[in-house]
Amino acid sequence: MTTDADGDPKAVWDTTRSFLDDRSDAESALEGLLETDAAHDTWTFDDLELDSGTFGELVSQGIVEKVDGEYRVADREAIEAALAGESIEVDDEGKTGLFSELDLSLDVDPRAMAGLAGALVFLFVMRITQYRSVFRGDDVVSPGNDPYMYRYWMNELLAVSSDPTNLEVIANMPSRAGGTRPLSHAFNWWFAAILGGDQWAVDMVAAWLPVVATLALGVVVYKLAVVVTRDVRVGIASVVLLAVAPVHAVYTGVGFIEHRLHQYLWLGVTLLTLAWLAMDIQTRAEGGDQRSAVLGHLRSPMTWLVAGVLGLSLGISAHLWGGSALMFIPLAAYIGLRAVVDAREGISPTLANLPVLVGVAVGAAISVWLHTNWEWHAGFVAYTPVLVFAGALAVLALGEVWRRWQLHPVGLVATEGALAGIGLYLFRRIRPEDWIELRGRMDDLFLRERYTESVSLFTFDYGVIFGPLIQLGVGFYLGMAVFAWVALLAYRHYEPGWLLLVVYTGFWLVIATIQVRFAAQLIVPLSVLGGIGFVYLLSAVDIARDPTVFRDEDPTGAVADGGRRSSISVPGGTKVSYLLVIGVLVCGFGLIYVPSLTSQITYTDAEYEANQAIQEFEQDVDREYPENFVLNEWPRNRMQNYHVNGESDFYSFADDNYNDFVSGTSPDESYTDFGDRVGYVVVSERGESVPSGTTQEQLLNVLGAGEQGLAHYKLLTVDDDHTIAAFAMVPGATIEGETGANESVTVSTEVTVDERTLEYERTVESDEDGNFAVTVPYSGEYTTGDETVTVTETDVVDGETVSLGD
């Protein structure tokens, strides 16, 4: 390395940074300077394509120095670091070892950091578009139905203990919590316990953990992009595309507490660790001895630290949700294809992938330990990492055979496919019970039919091509264009980093084609590819330089923690306008559909007010569950019950009974049939014509009042448009009296609900002795003929009898 006259690389770095800040053409001038310097030991002014003024400035500032009548750069590494937005590291004995090799820190270029900060702020804003629908007074009203199951289990586990160090709580979770999503519940409980363990803590975790986890994922995606592309601009663009992916925003918006926020984050961590391991060995192998590169990779302490993080990530991923086995399919495919490309390149597959193998082993150990000691998850899911580890050993051994005998790689791919088929067959024969459970779990994942998230990403409802635009934005097609290019690159050359993104993107694309909800996993690797396309689009209109991966120069640098990273230049003049226009074009669909799609799963003012009315009534009557169960449509059932009675683990009763209830014709008979199982009913508009005489029509349109009111349905609230109405189911007060034999008797009163006055009447016939009895659900003064009777709220709630004339 050359140095300036004072032997101070830091001074050269400072001067270069000042030169970059002062001149708009500085980057192109310095890049040309470095190209010339790389081609010659020393050179003359005529070798450069610079004007004399710029060259004189470079010499006067010490960036270029004169040697024996010719010139050379004063410190190449310092200039490259300044161009890349990196700090200059001066050799020092105390800075060797693990931390000198660590490249999981963020770049220190202020402009790059400002760009990342801006992208993260944008990501934050796109995840809180429904803030007002979630934060309502003192309540946190999570969107959707399933988040209330997770909130329920937070409350249940905190009721056992709010001490975050008391691991017995999660070690002895009920099977309902520990059987499918144990670690998601454990994480949620732990964060709530850290915040104090009260209801406020539960509400804050429910509201903000999805957003915080998504911001963490944004940082991971940025780093993943920079590790693979060596271009901070791609990293920032990747975060922007993640921000405007509507399907991801739906599942990670404010208040949407679920397993998905954990799943997406640890998927990102898995990709980042695999990418670092792939890029480190790739860059060590370029331009040097391959065996030395592999040995250097294995001798690096950083390699084993990253392998350990990979193992932790895999062990965690195995216990986050019911479909955790899916997370290991692309991993297995990647290891199998890595063995192929390593063998083709003449690199030992076993040695090159030993850190990955160790990571899988660590993940398998964690997964199995949690299953055997804490009885977490189903056995076949917990042992999935073990199967991947065994399969990895087999394919890497095959790779060694292919490398030593220099066989055609297609044969290895075919052999690996056959091996996978044999493995599945043996699993089915040896573990038939696990196979049946696996089939059931897969059916549950892929054969759902009545959920909006179960349609294909390419649904015909949106003309095939518009489905990805609505769910993922323009970034989908930018990413797919780059996907095709990097897939070809990985096929033709030794590019394990691109291979990783191709495998994961391809896998989740296939799964999202089956069900659109998996498009949220797809966007994690696809955002990096889309980020490359975004930067390339800007370069095509001369707003930015080409992405590093599209240049003729080496796109990767020297090692995974080194090399040229393209920093950010701020365009001036009309280019700013062009940048904004292209940004709107790329992000426009997301800016429209993120608020639109997320609003579809939030609760309306009318739904919230119905819940408030029920809570107020429940506070007065104080019934025990299930006497205070709220019956409504199943997609909203958990929300209503969580806020009223705290029981939101299941919605099966509502799912089984609500449709039959509202399509029936005898609401009061339904009251008798339900007995003490239902305390409240919320009836909502169904978007279809309502047959006359049905319970839906009697409750939502007539409000249980009119000339033939209902006996057991007390209206608590109804919105102005009659789209939703809430009723308390009460025994009712029975009014008794005497009149002529077999005569019709009408009792009536006026009822005021939400400043709306209703005429409530009921007509019955007296018996042969002239006695009559009529049950009413409202308190107040009732009249029949010339007589009146007063019914109290206690009479209504307790089912008391009131005699006419008392």
Tab-separated table of C-alpha atoms in Angstrom, residues 220-458:
chain	number	residue	atom	x	y	z
A	220	VAL	CA	-31.315	-7.335	8.123
A	221	VAL	CA	-32.564	-6.931	4.538
A	222	TYR	CA	-30.292	-3.912	4.074
A	223	LYS	CA	-27.296	-5.867	5.297
A	224	LEU	CA	-28.251	-8.902	3.205
A	225	ALA	CA	-28.337	-6.737	0.090
A	226	VAL	CA	-24.995	-5.092	0.887
A	227	VAL	CA	-23.306	-8.423	1.627
A	228	VAL	CA	-24.449	-9.908	-1.678
A	229	THR	CA	-24.198	-6.848	-3.952
A	230	ARG	CA	-21.562	-4.676	-2.223
A	231	ASP	CA	-23.822	-1.694	-2.964
A	232	VAL	CA	-25.413	0.319	-0.173
A	233	ARG	CA	-27.827	1.873	-2.650
A	234	VAL	CA	-29.285	-1.558	-3.344
A	235	GLY	CA	-29.581	-2.085	0.408
A	236	ILE	CA	-31.594	1.101	0.832
A	237	ALA	CA	-33.751	0.356	-2.217
A	238	SER	CA	-34.442	-3.119	-0.819
A	239	VAL	CA	-35.784	-1.654	2.422
A	240	VAL	CA	-37.998	0.736	0.454
A	241	LEU	CA	-39.484	-2.130	-1.560
A	242	LEU	CA	-40.075	-4.101	1.632
A	243	ALA	CA	-41.900	-1.074	3.024
A	244	VAL	CA	-44.332	-0.838	0.103
A	245	ALA	CA	-45.155	-4.556	-0.125
A	246	PRO	CA	-48.868	-4.560	0.847
A	247	VAL	CA	-49.086	-8.246	1.769
A	248	HIS	CA	-46.176	-7.872	4.165
A	249	ALA	CA	-47.687	-4.701	5.631
A	250	VAL	CA	-50.950	-6.529	6.326
A	251	TYR	CA	-49.174	-9.124	8.482
A	252	THR	CA	-46.719	-6.784	10.230
A	253	GLY	CA	-48.695	-3.590	10.715
A	254	VAL	CA	-49.221	-1.923	14.056
A	255	GLY	CA	-51.248	-4.169	16.359
A	256	PHE	CA	-50.980	-7.333	14.252
A	257	ILE	CA	-49.333	-9.578	16.834
A	258	GLU	CA	-48.813	-13.068	15.408
A	259	HIS	CA	-46.150	-15.676	14.671
A	260	ARG	CA	-45.430	-14.034	11.316
A	261	LEU	CA	-43.426	-11.111	12.688
A	262	HIS	CA	-41.002	-13.578	14.290
A	263	GLN	CA	-41.011	-15.861	11.279
A	264	TYR	CA	-40.119	-13.119	8.788
A	265	LEU	CA	-37.355	-11.725	10.984
A	266	TRP	CA	-35.657	-15.078	11.503
A	267	LEU	CA	-36.043	-15.938	7.833
A	268	GLY	CA	-34.087	-12.767	7.148
A	269	VAL	CA	-31.425	-13.702	9.707
A	270	THR	CA	-31.101	-17.157	8.158
A	271	LEU	CA	-30.630	-15.630	4.714
A	272	LEU	CA	-28.096	-13.112	5.991
A	273	THR	CA	-25.932	-15.726	7.695
A	274	LEU	CA	-26.058	-18.060	4.702
A	275	ALA	CA	-25.232	-15.147	2.399
A	276	TRP	CA	-22.247	-14.091	4.511
A	277	LEU	CA	-20.845	-17.608	4.510
A	278	ALA	CA	-21.397	-17.933	0.767
A	279	MET	CA	-19.892	-14.558	-0.135
A	280	ASP	CA	-16.883	-14.955	2.147
A	281	ILE	CA	-15.735	-18.149	0.513
A	282	GLN	CA	-16.644	-16.905	-2.966
A	283	THR	CA	-14.617	-13.732	-2.678
A	284	ARG	CA	-11.674	-15.538	-1.115
A	285	ALA	CA	-11.672	-17.962	-4.043
A	286	GLU	CA	-11.774	-15.298	-6.769
A	287	GLY	CA	-8.396	-14.603	-8.263
A	288	GLY	CA	-6.597	-16.966	-5.897
A	289	ASP	CA	-6.012	-20.549	-4.885
A	290	GLN	CA	-9.325	-22.242	-4.107
A	291	ARG	CA	-7.973	-24.546	-1.430
A	292	SER	CA	-6.327	-21.628	0.343
A	293	ALA	CA	-9.606	-19.739	0.119
A	294	VAL	CA	-11.519	-22.585	1.749
A	295	LEU	CA	-8.925	-23.032	4.469
A	296	GLY	CA	-8.864	-19.291	5.130
A	297	HIS	CA	-12.649	-19.365	5.397
A	298	LEU	CA	-12.514	-22.212	7.897
A	299	ARG	CA	-9.733	-20.644	9.955
A	300	SER	CA	-11.654	-17.396	10.370
A	301	PRO	CA	-13.278	-17.045	13.823
A	302	MET	CA	-15.955	-14.942	12.182
A	303	THR	CA	-17.035	-17.906	10.081
A	304	TRP	CA	-17.872	-19.935	13.147
A	305	LEU	CA	-19.624	-17.066	14.871
A	306	VAL	CA	-21.869	-16.670	11.825
A	307	ALA	CA	-22.410	-20.444	11.725
A	308	GLY	CA	-23.518	-20.286	15.348
A	309	VAL	CA	-25.999	-17.496	14.568
A	310	LEU	CA	-27.282	-19.588	11.656
A	311	GLY	CA	-27.842	-22.521	14.008
A	312	LEU	CA	-29.667	-20.312	16.511
A	313	SER	CA	-31.852	-18.924	13.757
A	314	LEU	CA	-32.746	-22.392	12.474
A	315	GLY	CA	-33.477	-23.712	15.955
A	316	ILE	CA	-35.768	-20.757	16.624
A	317	SER	CA	-37.478	-21.008	13.233
A	318	ALA	CA	-38.415	-24.638	13.890
A	319	HIS	CA	-40.676	-23.671	16.807
A	320	LEU	CA	-42.279	-20.430	15.636
A	321	TRP	CA	-45.378	-21.705	13.839
A	322	GLY	CA	-47.269	-24.760	12.697
A	323	GLY	CA	-45.747	-24.805	9.222
A	324	SER	CA	-42.141	-24.471	10.367
A	325	ALA	CA	-41.102	-27.496	8.322
A	326	LEU	CA	-41.541	-25.332	5.210
A	327	MET	CA	-38.638	-23.134	6.317
A	328	PHE	CA	-36.215	-26.024	5.882
A	329	ILE	CA	-37.169	-27.008	2.335
A	330	PRO	CA	-35.306	-24.149	0.601
A	331	LEU	CA	-32.396	-24.672	2.994
A	332	ALA	CA	-32.143	-28.319	1.951
A	333	ALA	CA	-32.408	-27.353	-1.717
A	334	TYR	CA	-29.697	-24.718	-1.324
A	335	ILE	CA	-27.284	-27.149	0.338
A	336	GLY	CA	-27.935	-29.702	-2.369
A	337	LEU	CA	-27.270	-27.204	-5.170
A	338	ARG	CA	-24.247	-25.765	-3.333
A	339	ALA	CA	-22.738	-29.239	-3.398
A	340	VAL	CA	-23.286	-29.272	-7.154
A	341	VAL	CA	-21.714	-25.872	-7.902
A	342	ASP	CA	-18.833	-26.463	-5.487
A	343	ALA	CA	-18.037	-29.805	-7.101
A	344	ARG	CA	-18.290	-28.216	-10.554
A	345	GLU	CA	-15.871	-25.484	-9.495
A	346	GLY	CA	-13.416	-28.011	-8.083
A	347	ILE	CA	-14.007	-26.853	-4.509
A	348	SER	CA	-14.505	-29.421	-1.782
A	349	PRO	CA	-18.266	-29.348	-1.015
A	350	THR	CA	-17.706	-30.750	2.454
A	351	LEU	CA	-15.084	-28.234	3.495
A	352	ALA	CA	-16.766	-25.290	1.787
A	353	ASN	CA	-20.086	-26.050	3.469
A	354	LEU	CA	-18.776	-27.262	6.799
A	355	PRO	CA	-19.875	-24.047	8.613
A	356	VAL	CA	-23.359	-24.396	7.123
A	357	LEU	CA	-23.416	-28.029	8.187
A	358	VAL	CA	-22.410	-27.035	11.702
A	359	GLY	CA	-25.124	-24.383	11.720
A	360	VAL	CA	-27.742	-26.955	10.721
A	361	ALA	CA	-26.451	-29.303	13.423
A	362	VAL	CA	-26.742	-26.562	16.047
A	363	GLY	CA	-30.255	-25.750	14.839
A	364	ALA	CA	-31.221	-29.416	14.955
A	365	ALA	CA	-29.861	-29.762	18.484
A	366	ILE	CA	-31.846	-26.731	19.665
A	367	SER	CA	-35.013	-27.917	17.964
A	368	VAL	CA	-34.812	-31.463	19.330
A	369	TRP	CA	-33.862	-30.307	22.837
A	370	LEU	CA	-36.882	-27.998	23.053
A	371	HIS	CA	-39.130	-30.817	21.854
A	372	THR	CA	-37.795	-33.552	24.116
A	373	ASN	CA	-37.371	-31.447	27.248
A	374	TRP	CA	-40.251	-28.976	27.010
A	375	GLU	CA	-42.518	-30.989	24.709
A	376	TRP	CA	-42.670	-28.184	22.198
A	377	HIS	CA	-44.183	-28.763	18.780
A	378	ALA	CA	-44.989	-31.957	16.920
A	379	GLY	CA	-42.238	-34.529	16.626
A	380	PHE	CA	-41.995	-34.474	12.835
A	381	VAL	CA	-41.491	-30.689	12.866
A	382	ALA	CA	-38.931	-30.756	15.661
A	383	TYR	CA	-36.919	-33.432	13.859
A	384	THR	CA	-37.070	-31.751	10.450
A	385	PRO	CA	-33.653	-30.061	10.977
A	386	VAL	CA	-32.229	-33.507	11.795
A	387	LEU	CA	-33.514	-34.830	8.482
A	388	VAL	CA	-31.970	-31.838	6.693
A	389	PHE	CA	-28.677	-32.451	8.470
A	390	ALA	CA	-28.665	-36.116	7.469
A	391	GLY	CA	-29.565	-35.232	3.915
A	392	ALA	CA	-26.829	-32.585	3.839
A	393	LEU	CA	-24.238	-35.129	4.912
A	394	ALA	CA	-25.332	-37.417	2.115
A	395	VAL	CA	-25.350	-34.812	-0.665
A	396	LEU	CA	-22.027	-33.312	0.412
A	397	ALA	CA	-20.494	-36.778	0.381
A	398	LEU	CA	-21.896	-37.298	-3.100
A	399	GLY	CA	-20.467	-33.936	-4.075
A	400	GLU	CA	-17.039	-35.087	-3.006
A	401	VAL	CA	-17.368	-38.144	-5.229
A	402	TRP	CA	-18.413	-36.014	-8.194
A	403	ARG	CA	-15.536	-33.578	-7.597
A	404	ARG	CA	-12.866	-36.264	-7.313
A	405	TRP	CA	-14.073	-38.122	-10.404
A	406	GLN	CA	-14.993	-34.929	-12.288
A	407	LEU	CA	-18.405	-36.273	-13.212
A	408	HIS	CA	-21.079	-34.218	-14.951
A	409	PRO	CA	-23.036	-32.080	-12.426
A	410	VAL	CA	-26.390	-33.006	-13.973
A	411	GLY	CA	-25.888	-36.526	-12.700
A	412	LEU	CA	-25.375	-35.188	-9.184
A	413	VAL	CA	-28.597	-33.183	-9.361
A	414	ALA	CA	-30.486	-36.276	-10.494
A	415	THR	CA	-28.918	-38.392	-7.785
A	416	GLU	CA	-29.823	-35.835	-5.120
A	417	GLY	CA	-33.408	-35.777	-6.378
A	418	ALA	CA	-33.595	-39.549	-6.200
A	419	LEU	CA	-32.090	-39.480	-2.716
A	420	ALA	CA	-34.743	-36.991	-1.581
A	421	GLY	CA	-37.483	-39.215	-2.967
A	422	ILE	CA	-36.071	-42.268	-1.225
A	423	GLY	CA	-35.820	-40.329	2.014
A	424	LEU	CA	-39.498	-39.327	1.867
A	425	TYR	CA	-40.502	-42.892	1.070
A	426	LEU	CA	-38.552	-44.275	4.012
A	427	PHE	CA	-39.992	-41.598	6.281
A	428	ARG	CA	-43.497	-42.609	5.254
A	429	ARG	CA	-42.811	-46.302	5.867
A	430	ILE	CA	-40.849	-45.953	9.095
A	431	ARG	CA	-42.870	-43.142	10.693
A	432	PRO	CA	-46.450	-43.564	9.359
A	433	GLU	CA	-47.993	-41.591	12.235
A	434	ASP	CA	-45.707	-38.633	11.608
A	435	TRP	CA	-46.435	-38.906	7.895
A	436	ILE	CA	-50.180	-38.711	8.556
A	437	GLU	CA	-49.657	-35.698	10.808
A	438	LEU	CA	-47.463	-34.097	8.155
A	439	ARG	CA	-50.148	-34.635	5.523
A	440	GLY	CA	-52.743	-33.136	7.826
A	441	ARG	CA	-50.583	-30.114	8.508
A	442	MET	CA	-49.928	-29.628	4.796
A	443	ASP	CA	-53.649	-29.900	4.057
A	444	ASP	CA	-54.289	-27.256	6.684
A	445	LEU	CA	-51.686	-25.000	5.124
A	446	PHE	CA	-52.552	-25.419	1.470
A	447	LEU	CA	-56.163	-26.582	1.205
A	448	ARG	CA	-57.897	-23.703	2.930
A	449	GLU	CA	-60.711	-22.488	0.706
A	450	ARG	CA	-62.762	-19.836	2.460
A	451	TYR	CA	-59.968	-17.481	3.469
A	452	THR	CA	-59.047	-14.483	1.330
A	453	GLU	CA	-55.373	-15.280	1.927
A	454	SER	CA	-55.764	-18.755	0.455
A	455	VAL	CA	-56.089	-17.616	-3.176
A	456	SER	CA	-53.129	-17.683	-5.529
A	457	LEU	CA	-50.797	-14.738	-5.919
A	458	PHE	CA	-51.699	-14.973	-9.611
